[in-house]
Short mmCIF file of C-alpha atoms in Angstrom, two decimals:
data_model
loop_
_atom_site.label_atom_id
_atom_site.label_comp_id
_atom_site.label_asym_id
_atom_site.label_seq_id
_atom_site.Cartn_x
_atom_site.Cartn_y
_atom_site.Cartn_z
CA MET A 229 46.44 41.36 117.31
CA ASP A 230 42.80 40.54 117.85
CA ASP A 231 39.98 42.93 117.14
CA VAL A 232 39.08 44.85 120.27
CA ILE A 233 35.38 45.16 121.03
CA VAL A 234 34.75 48.59 122.50
CA SER A 235 31.81 48.67 124.89
CA SER A 236 31.96 52.35 125.79
CA PRO A 237 33.52 55.60 124.52
CA ALA A 238 35.76 55.65 127.57
CA ALA A 239 37.39 52.41 126.45
CA MET A 240 38.47 53.84 123.09
CA PRO A 241 41.48 55.87 124.37
CA VAL A 242 42.71 52.84 126.31
CA SER A 243 42.66 50.69 123.18
CA TRP A 244 44.34 53.42 121.12
CA ARG A 245 47.05 53.95 123.75
CA ARG A 246 47.68 50.23 124.01
CA ARG A 247 48.16 49.86 120.28
CA ALA A 248 50.32 52.98 120.06
CA GLY A 249 52.41 51.69 122.94
CA ALA A 250 52.89 48.36 121.16
CA TRP A 251 54.14 50.10 118.02
CA VAL A 252 56.46 52.38 119.99
CA ALA A 253 57.86 49.37 121.84
CA PHE A 254 58.37 47.62 118.51
CA ALA A 255 60.28 50.61 117.12
CA VAL A 256 62.42 50.86 120.27
CA PHE A 257 63.21 47.16 120.08
CA LEU A 258 64.33 47.49 116.46
CA CYS A 259 66.56 50.42 117.39
CA LEU A 260 68.13 48.76 120.44
CA ALA A 261 68.68 45.31 118.90
CA PRO A 262 71.95 46.17 117.06
CA TRP A 263 73.37 47.70 120.25
CA CYS A 264 72.50 44.63 122.31
CA PHE A 265 73.88 42.25 119.66
CA PRO A 266 76.64 44.19 117.85
CA SER A 267 78.54 41.32 116.21
CA ASP A 268 78.33 40.88 112.44
CA THR A 269 77.01 37.35 112.91
CA ALA A 270 74.14 38.56 115.07
CA LEU A 271 73.40 41.47 112.74
CA THR A 272 73.30 39.12 109.75
CA LEU A 273 70.93 36.80 111.62
CA MET A 274 68.64 39.68 112.63
CA THR A 275 68.66 40.99 109.05
CA GLN A 276 67.45 37.61 107.80
CA MET A 277 64.80 37.58 110.53
CA GLY A 278 63.52 40.99 109.44
CA THR A 279 63.32 39.96 105.80
CA ALA A 280 61.56 36.71 106.68
CA ALA A 281 59.15 38.63 108.95
CA ILE A 282 58.03 40.87 106.07
CA LEU A 283 57.54 37.84 103.85
CA ALA A 284 55.59 35.94 106.52
CA LEU A 285 53.37 38.94 107.26
CA SER A 286 52.57 39.33 103.56
CA PHE A 287 51.79 35.61 103.33
CA ASN A 288 49.41 35.93 106.27
CA LEU A 289 47.42 38.54 104.35
CA LEU A 290 46.43 35.58 102.18
CA LEU A 291 46.36 32.68 104.65
CA GLY A 292 45.16 34.35 107.84
CA SER A 293 43.09 37.24 106.50
CA THR A 294 41.67 35.81 103.27
CA GLY A 295 41.88 32.07 103.88
CA LEU A 296 44.04 31.36 100.82
CA LEU A 297 46.76 28.72 101.04
CA SER A 298 49.31 29.80 98.44
CA PHE A 299 52.25 27.68 97.35
CA CYS A 300 53.71 30.32 95.05
CA HIS A 301 54.30 33.16 97.48
CA ALA A 302 58.05 32.73 97.11
CA THR A 303 57.52 33.36 93.39
CA TYR A 304 56.54 36.97 94.08
CA ALA A 305 59.45 37.38 96.47
CA GLY A 306 61.77 35.97 93.80
CA ILE A 307 60.43 38.37 91.18
CA GLY A 308 60.99 41.23 93.61
CA ALA A 309 64.51 39.97 94.27
CA TYR A 310 65.37 39.92 90.57
CA ALA A 311 63.85 43.37 90.09
CA GLY A 312 65.99 44.58 92.97
CA VAL A 313 69.23 43.08 91.68
CA TRP A 314 68.63 44.40 88.15
CA CYS A 315 68.02 47.90 89.56
CA MET A 316 71.12 47.67 91.74
CA ASN A 317 73.28 46.68 88.78
CA ARG A 318 71.80 49.46 86.64
CA ILE A 319 72.41 52.02 89.38
CA GLY A 320 76.01 50.84 89.74
CA ALA A 321 76.71 50.65 86.00
CA GLN A 322 75.37 54.10 85.16
CA GLY A 323 76.34 55.82 88.38
CA LEU A 324 72.81 57.05 89.05
CA PRO A 325 72.39 59.31 92.10
CA VAL A 326 70.02 56.84 93.72
CA SER A 327 70.46 55.17 97.08
CA MET A 328 70.11 51.43 97.44
CA ALA A 329 67.58 52.17 100.18
CA LEU A 330 65.00 52.71 97.41
CA VAL A 331 65.61 49.35 95.74
CA PRO A 332 62.77 47.65 97.72
CA LEU A 333 60.36 49.99 95.94
CA ALA A 334 61.33 48.31 92.67
CA GLY A 335 60.67 44.95 94.31
CA ALA A 336 57.24 46.16 95.46
CA VAL A 337 56.28 47.31 91.97
CA ALA A 338 57.52 44.09 90.37
CA GLY A 339 55.73 41.97 92.98
CA ALA A 340 52.49 43.91 92.52
CA VAL A 341 52.65 43.52 88.73
CA ALA A 342 53.32 39.79 89.10
CA GLY A 343 50.48 39.51 91.60
CA ALA A 344 48.12 41.31 89.25
CA THR A 345 49.15 39.06 86.35
CA LEU A 346 49.28 35.66 88.03
CA GLY A 347 46.62 36.47 90.60
CA TYR A 348 44.08 37.16 87.87
CA VAL A 349 44.15 33.43 87.19
CA THR A 350 44.80 31.99 90.64
CA THR A 351 42.20 33.97 92.64
CA ARG A 352 39.22 32.95 90.52
CA ARG A 353 38.90 29.92 92.79
CA ALA A 354 39.45 29.39 96.50
CA GLY A 355 40.22 26.49 98.79
CA MET A 356 42.06 23.45 97.49
CA THR A 357 41.64 24.57 93.87
CA PHE A 358 43.52 27.80 94.60
CA ALA A 359 46.27 25.88 96.39
CA MET A 360 46.74 23.48 93.47
CA ILE A 361 46.78 26.30 90.92
CA THR A 362 49.44 28.17 92.88
CA LEU A 363 51.45 24.97 93.16
CA GLY A 364 51.43 24.65 89.39
CA VAL A 365 52.33 28.33 88.93
CA ALA A 366 55.27 28.02 91.30
CA GLU A 367 56.60 24.97 89.48
CA LEU A 368 56.13 26.67 86.09
CA VAL A 369 58.01 29.83 87.07
CA TRP A 370 60.81 27.82 88.69
CA VAL A 371 61.31 25.74 85.55
CA MET A 372 61.17 28.83 83.31
CA ALA A 373 63.81 30.56 85.42
CA ALA A 374 66.12 27.57 85.00
CA MET A 375 65.52 27.51 81.24
CA LEU A 376 66.37 31.21 80.76
CA PRO A 377 69.86 31.63 82.24
CA GLU A 378 70.45 34.83 80.25
CA TRP A 379 67.69 36.48 82.24
CA PHE A 380 67.92 34.72 85.59
CA GLY A 381 71.59 33.76 85.75
CA GLY A 382 71.05 30.02 85.94
CA GLU A 383 72.50 28.13 88.89
CA ARG A 384 75.21 30.73 89.46
CA GLY A 385 72.66 33.53 89.75
CA ILE A 386 73.17 37.26 89.25
CA PRO A 387 75.65 39.00 91.57
CA THR A 388 75.50 42.65 92.55
CA ASP A 389 77.19 45.22 94.78
CA ARG A 390 75.09 47.15 97.26
CA THR A 391 77.81 49.76 97.88
CA LEU A 392 77.68 51.24 94.35
CA GLY A 393 74.64 53.40 95.00
CA ALA A 394 74.69 57.06 95.98
CA ALA A 395 75.58 57.77 99.60
CA TRP A 396 72.60 59.40 101.28
CA PHE A 397 73.52 60.89 104.68
CA GLY A 398 76.81 59.00 104.45
CA VAL A 399 75.16 55.57 104.27
CA THR A 400 76.56 53.27 101.57
CA PHE A 401 75.52 49.91 103.11
CA SER A 402 79.12 48.79 103.28
CA THR A 403 78.61 47.39 106.79
CA GLN A 404 76.15 44.84 108.08
CA ARG A 405 74.87 47.34 110.67
CA GLU A 406 73.71 49.67 107.87
CA VAL A 407 72.00 46.79 106.06
CA TYR A 408 70.24 45.85 109.29
CA GLY A 409 69.10 49.45 109.66
CA LEU A 410 67.63 49.38 106.16
CA VAL A 411 65.77 46.13 106.84
CA ALA A 412 64.55 47.41 110.23
CA VAL A 413 63.12 50.58 108.68
CA TRP A 414 61.37 48.66 105.93
CA LEU A 415 60.11 46.07 108.43
CA PHE A 416 58.50 48.77 110.56
CA VAL A 417 57.00 50.58 107.56
CA CYS A 418 55.69 47.40 105.93
CA SER A 419 54.30 46.08 109.22
CA ALA A 420 52.44 49.34 109.82
CA LEU A 421 51.08 49.37 106.27
CA MET A 422 49.97 45.73 106.42
CA TYR A 423 48.33 46.30 109.78
CA GLY A 424 46.54 49.25 108.23
CA VAL A 425 45.35 47.02 105.39
CA THR A 426 43.78 44.63 107.89
CA ARG A 427 41.85 47.56 109.42
CA THR A 428 40.46 48.85 106.12
CA PRO A 429 37.10 47.84 104.62
CA LEU A 430 39.04 45.60 102.23
CA GLY A 431 40.63 43.82 105.18
CA PHE A 432 37.25 43.26 106.84
CA LEU A 433 35.83 42.03 103.54
CA ALA A 434 38.74 39.62 103.15
CA ARG A 435 37.99 38.09 106.55
CA ALA A 436 34.32 37.87 105.62
CA VAL A 437 35.25 36.06 102.40
CA ARG A 438 37.44 33.72 104.41
CA ASP A 439 34.59 32.86 106.78
CA ASN A 440 31.63 32.80 104.36
CA ALA A 441 32.19 33.71 100.71
CA VAL A 442 28.59 32.88 99.77
CA ARG A 443 27.20 35.43 102.20
CA VAL A 444 29.60 38.08 100.92
CA ALA A 445 28.45 37.40 97.36
CA PHE A 446 24.83 37.61 98.50
CA LEU A 447 25.55 41.06 99.96
CA GLY A 448 26.76 42.28 96.58
CA GLN A 449 30.55 41.92 96.86
CA ALA A 450 32.46 39.63 94.50
CA PRO A 451 34.67 37.26 96.55
CA ALA A 452 37.04 36.76 93.60
CA ALA A 453 37.60 40.52 93.36
CA VAL A 454 38.39 40.73 97.08
CA ARG A 455 40.84 37.83 96.80
CA TYR A 456 42.43 39.43 93.73
CA ARG A 457 43.06 42.74 95.50
CA MET A 458 44.53 41.04 98.55
CA GLN A 459 46.75 38.95 96.29
CA ILE A 460 48.17 42.09 94.65
CA ILE A 461 48.85 43.72 98.01
CA ALA A 462 50.44 40.59 99.47
CA ALA A 463 52.59 40.13 96.36
CA ALA A 464 53.81 43.73 96.58
CA PHE A 465 55.04 43.26 100.15
CA ALA A 466 56.57 39.90 99.19
CA GLY A 467 58.49 41.78 96.48
CA VAL A 468 59.83 44.16 99.13
CA ALA A 469 61.09 41.18 101.14
CA GLY A 470 62.72 39.70 98.04
CA ALA A 471 64.49 42.95 97.17
CA LEU A 472 65.76 43.31 100.73
CA GLY A 473 67.13 39.78 100.50
CA ALA A 474 68.97 40.77 97.31
CA VAL A 475 70.48 43.78 99.08
CA ASN A 476 71.55 41.63 102.01
CA PHE A 477 73.07 38.69 100.12
CA GLU A 478 74.14 40.58 96.94
CA LEU A 479 73.19 37.52 94.91
CA VAL A 480 69.97 36.18 93.43
CA SER A 481 69.54 32.79 91.77
CA ALA A 482 66.68 30.74 90.36
CA ASP A 483 66.43 28.91 93.70
CA THR A 484 64.47 31.88 95.03
CA PHE A 485 61.47 30.48 93.10
CA SER A 486 61.74 26.99 94.61
CA LEU A 487 58.81 25.33 96.33
CA GLU A 488 61.01 24.92 99.40
CA ARG A 489 60.98 28.69 99.91
CA SER A 490 57.19 28.82 99.83
CA GLY A 491 57.05 25.87 102.20
CA ILE A 492 59.38 27.60 104.65
CA VAL A 493 57.17 30.71 104.61
CA LEU A 494 54.14 28.54 105.36
CA VAL A 495 55.95 26.85 108.24
CA PHE A 496 57.04 30.18 109.76
CA THR A 497 53.55 31.66 109.49
CA VAL A 498 51.71 28.72 111.03
CA LEU A 499 54.43 28.34 113.65
CA GLY A 500 53.87 31.90 114.82
CA GLY A 501 50.09 31.89 114.58
CA THR A 502 47.84 33.09 111.76
CA ALA A 503 45.11 34.55 114.00
CA TYR A 504 47.41 37.23 115.45
CA PHE A 505 49.01 39.99 113.43
CA ALA A 506 52.36 39.66 115.22
CA GLY A 507 52.26 35.86 114.98
CA PRO A 508 54.06 35.55 111.60
CA MET A 509 56.81 37.89 112.81
CA LEU A 510 57.31 35.76 115.89
CA GLY A 511 57.33 32.61 113.78
CA ALA A 512 59.88 34.12 111.39
CA VAL A 513 62.19 35.05 114.26
CA VAL A 514 61.98 31.61 115.86
CA GLY A 515 62.14 29.80 112.52
CA VAL A 516 65.16 31.69 111.16
CA PHE A 517 66.99 31.32 114.45
CA ALA A 518 66.30 27.60 114.55
CA THR A 519 67.21 27.16 110.90
CA VAL A 520 70.50 29.07 111.02
CA VAL A 521 71.66 27.98 114.46
CA LEU A 522 70.64 24.33 114.12
CA ALA A 523 72.23 24.14 110.66
CA THR A 524 75.58 25.01 112.24
CA MET A 525 75.14 22.38 114.96
CA THR A 526 73.69 19.32 113.27
CA ARG A 527 72.88 17.89 109.87
CA ALA A 528 69.46 16.85 111.13
CA TRP A 529 68.24 20.44 111.55
CA GLN A 530 65.43 19.97 109.02
CA LEU A 531 64.14 16.99 111.01
CA TYR A 532 64.10 19.02 114.23
CA LEU A 533 62.36 21.93 112.50
CA GLY A 534 59.73 19.59 111.11
CA LEU A 535 59.15 17.94 114.48
CA GLY A 536 58.79 21.35 116.12
CA PHE A 537 56.28 22.41 113.47
CA LEU A 538 54.24 19.24 114.02
CA ALA A 539 54.29 19.75 117.79
CA VAL A 540 52.97 23.29 117.43
CA VAL A 541 50.24 22.27 114.99
CA VAL A 542 49.06 19.38 117.19
CA PHE A 543 49.41 20.84 120.69
CA ALA A 544 49.12 24.61 120.03
CA PRO A 545 46.91 25.16 116.98
CA GLY A 546 46.99 28.90 117.58
CA GLY A 547 50.76 28.96 117.14
CA ILE A 548 53.31 30.48 119.46
CA ALA A 549 51.41 33.77 119.58
CA GLY A 550 48.21 31.99 120.55
CA TRP A 551 50.02 30.06 123.27
CA VAL A 552 51.54 33.23 124.68
CA ALA A 553 48.23 35.14 124.51
CA ALA A 554 46.38 32.35 126.32
CA HIS A 555 48.88 32.36 129.16
CA VAL A 556 48.83 36.14 129.40
CA ARG A 557 45.06 35.94 129.89
CA ALA A 558 45.51 33.25 132.53
CA TRP A 559 48.16 35.32 134.29
CA ARG A 560 45.95 38.41 134.35
CA GLY A 561 43.11 36.29 135.72
CA GLY A 562 45.31 34.93 138.51
CA MET A 563 44.94 31.35 137.34
CA MET A 564 48.58 30.44 136.77
CA GLY A 565 48.96 29.26 140.36
CA MET A 566 46.82 26.23 139.56
CA LEU A 567 49.05 25.19 136.65
CA TRP A 568 52.60 25.28 137.98
CA LYS A 569 52.66 21.70 139.25
CA PRO A 570 51.53 20.01 136.02
CA TYR A 571 53.73 22.45 134.08
CA THR A 572 56.77 21.43 136.12
CA ALA A 573 56.10 17.74 135.54
CA ALA A 574 55.51 18.39 131.82
CA CYS A 575 58.78 20.30 131.54
CA ILE A 576 60.68 17.46 133.20
CA GLY A 577 59.11 14.92 130.86
CA LEU A 578 59.76 17.14 127.84
CA ALA A 579 63.42 17.55 128.83
CA LEU A 580 63.91 13.80 129.21
CA PHE A 581 62.07 12.98 126.01
CA GLY A 582 63.88 15.70 124.06
CA ALA A 583 67.30 14.66 125.30
CA GLY A 584 66.63 11.01 124.50
CA LEU A 585 65.22 11.81 121.06
CA VAL A 586 68.14 14.08 120.17
CA ALA A 587 70.61 11.43 121.30
CA ILE A 588 68.89 8.77 119.17
CA VAL A 589 68.79 11.02 116.10
CA GLU A 590 72.41 12.12 116.42
CA MET A 591 73.68 8.59 117.02
CA THR A 592 71.69 7.38 114.01
CA TYR A 593 73.25 10.08 111.85
CA GLY A 594 76.67 9.27 113.26
CA ALA A 595 76.28 5.57 112.48
CA ARG A 596 75.06 6.38 108.96
CA LEU A 597 78.01 8.71 108.29
CA ALA A 598 80.44 6.12 109.66
CA SER A 599 78.92 3.48 107.40
CA ASP A 600 79.08 5.74 104.33
CA SER A 601 82.70 6.66 105.01
CA GLY A 602 83.70 3.02 105.44
CA LEU A 603 84.81 3.38 109.06
CA ALA A 604 84.45 0.20 111.07
CA MET A 605 82.94 0.37 114.52
CA ALA A 606 85.44 -0.14 117.30
CA GLN A 607 85.25 -3.48 119.03
CA GLY A 608 85.35 -4.37 122.71
CA ALA A 609 84.95 -1.54 125.18
CA SER A 610 83.92 0.98 122.50
CA ALA A 611 81.12 -1.26 121.25
CA SER A 612 79.93 -1.83 124.80
CA ALA A 613 79.92 1.91 125.52
CA GLU A 614 77.96 2.52 122.30
CA ALA A 615 75.35 -0.04 123.37
CA TRP A 616 75.00 1.61 126.78
CA ARG A 617 74.52 5.03 125.13
CA TRP A 618 71.78 3.65 122.91
CA ALA A 619 70.07 2.00 125.89
CA ALA A 620 70.24 5.18 127.96
CA ALA A 621 68.84 7.26 125.10
CA VAL A 622 65.93 4.87 124.51
CA VAL A 623 65.10 4.55 128.23
CA GLY A 624 65.30 8.31 128.71
CA ALA A 625 63.04 8.99 125.74
CA MET A 626 60.47 6.41 126.86
CA ALA A 627 60.49 7.65 130.45
CA GLY A 628 60.16 11.25 129.31
CA LEU A 629 57.28 10.34 126.98
CA ALA A 630 55.47 8.56 129.83
CA ILE A 631 55.90 11.52 132.19
CA LEU A 632 54.94 13.98 129.45
CA THR A 633 51.79 12.02 128.59
CA PHE A 634 50.65 11.81 132.22
CA ALA A 635 51.49 15.44 132.98
CA GLY A 636 49.95 16.58 129.70
CA ARG A 637 46.62 15.02 130.57
CA ARG A 638 46.63 16.67 134.00
CA LEU A 639 47.63 19.97 132.45
CA GLN A 640 44.88 19.69 129.88
CA ARG A 641 42.27 19.08 132.56
CA LYS A 642 43.55 21.98 134.67
CA ALA A 643 43.69 24.29 131.66
CA ALA A 644 40.14 23.39 130.69
CA SER A 645 38.93 24.06 134.25
CA VAL A 646 40.34 27.60 134.21
CA GLY A 647 39.29 28.31 130.61
CA LEU A 648 42.82 28.30 129.19
CA THR A 649 42.88 27.44 125.49
CA THR A 650 45.39 27.91 122.69
CA GLU A 651 42.99 27.24 119.85
CA ASP A 652 43.28 29.40 116.74
CA ARG A 653 40.64 32.03 117.46
CA ARG A 654 39.05 33.79 114.49
#
């Protein structure tokens, strides 16, 4: 959500109504989603999306708002997850009259404490130095977790049972629908709170530090102090996401501290768009869907996710949210009529290139698996058919790439003529 420049008092109610309408629509969507997709599989997927959305939004408080590229954000989520699972086991063992709905509060406190402790060191520098320090911190915590199995459970992790808490209003979280409801409530609350943070003086200072730390220091504000405060806040919300993950999966292991988790959060955030508040949520939804669904369809899902991330970074630097916002502006300006022809050609080329590329990747994986399993390729007609499939895939990919290149250039010229851009606006 971009800052709205108000030119007159009459424009203020319009802006307020628009934002209130967006939040009401968001709440309605969260309420209607389990009724539109009632299966346990869909509810589990949406629960993971909600948890990832909170984590991505908290990461964007550092990357998008403060300009800090952190490689240890999953560390704070992992600490929150362990705090959550320890609280859940204590509640179950002692029969405390506490609902599991409050477990994310323990994750928030643990994440904030970890952010205050580790952030005191990491936020003294910015830029590449900050990124390298966080990389070292993430590796250190991951190794320590593996070396202390009595605390972190080792490779097996620490199991728990989310149904052992007190039943508040008859909710024991024994069904996936109830777990989704918990994640949806926390997603809405955390999103509102994080949006509020971006509208506070601290949020404006963080953006000023991101753009020009020297000028902020000249005005009397310490950039390191601003980064430190934002780190604590972001870590607290990451702890909430980690605790919700513990409630959902009922298991936490040392893998929650892995660098892969922090990398996935970075991919989701950039994929959605760091310049828009809702961008990380959109990236988390698309990223989790692609990860879970593609993982059930092909072993090359990580390759496809990486290629999609590269395509967004190169061709839509503003992320999915930036791409959508740019086309909404073009639609409101009545300029989309000039773009449908190059868009059609680009879609045709993209379909051909995508189909050819997928066929090549899947056949390569198939040949590799056949070679590893010791299966010999069939001779005669089967070998001939395999050669024809390879030829068709290569020709289709090359033809699609040629069409996509030609149509992309035309589309770029048309978009520039109507002022359509998907750059990451700050």
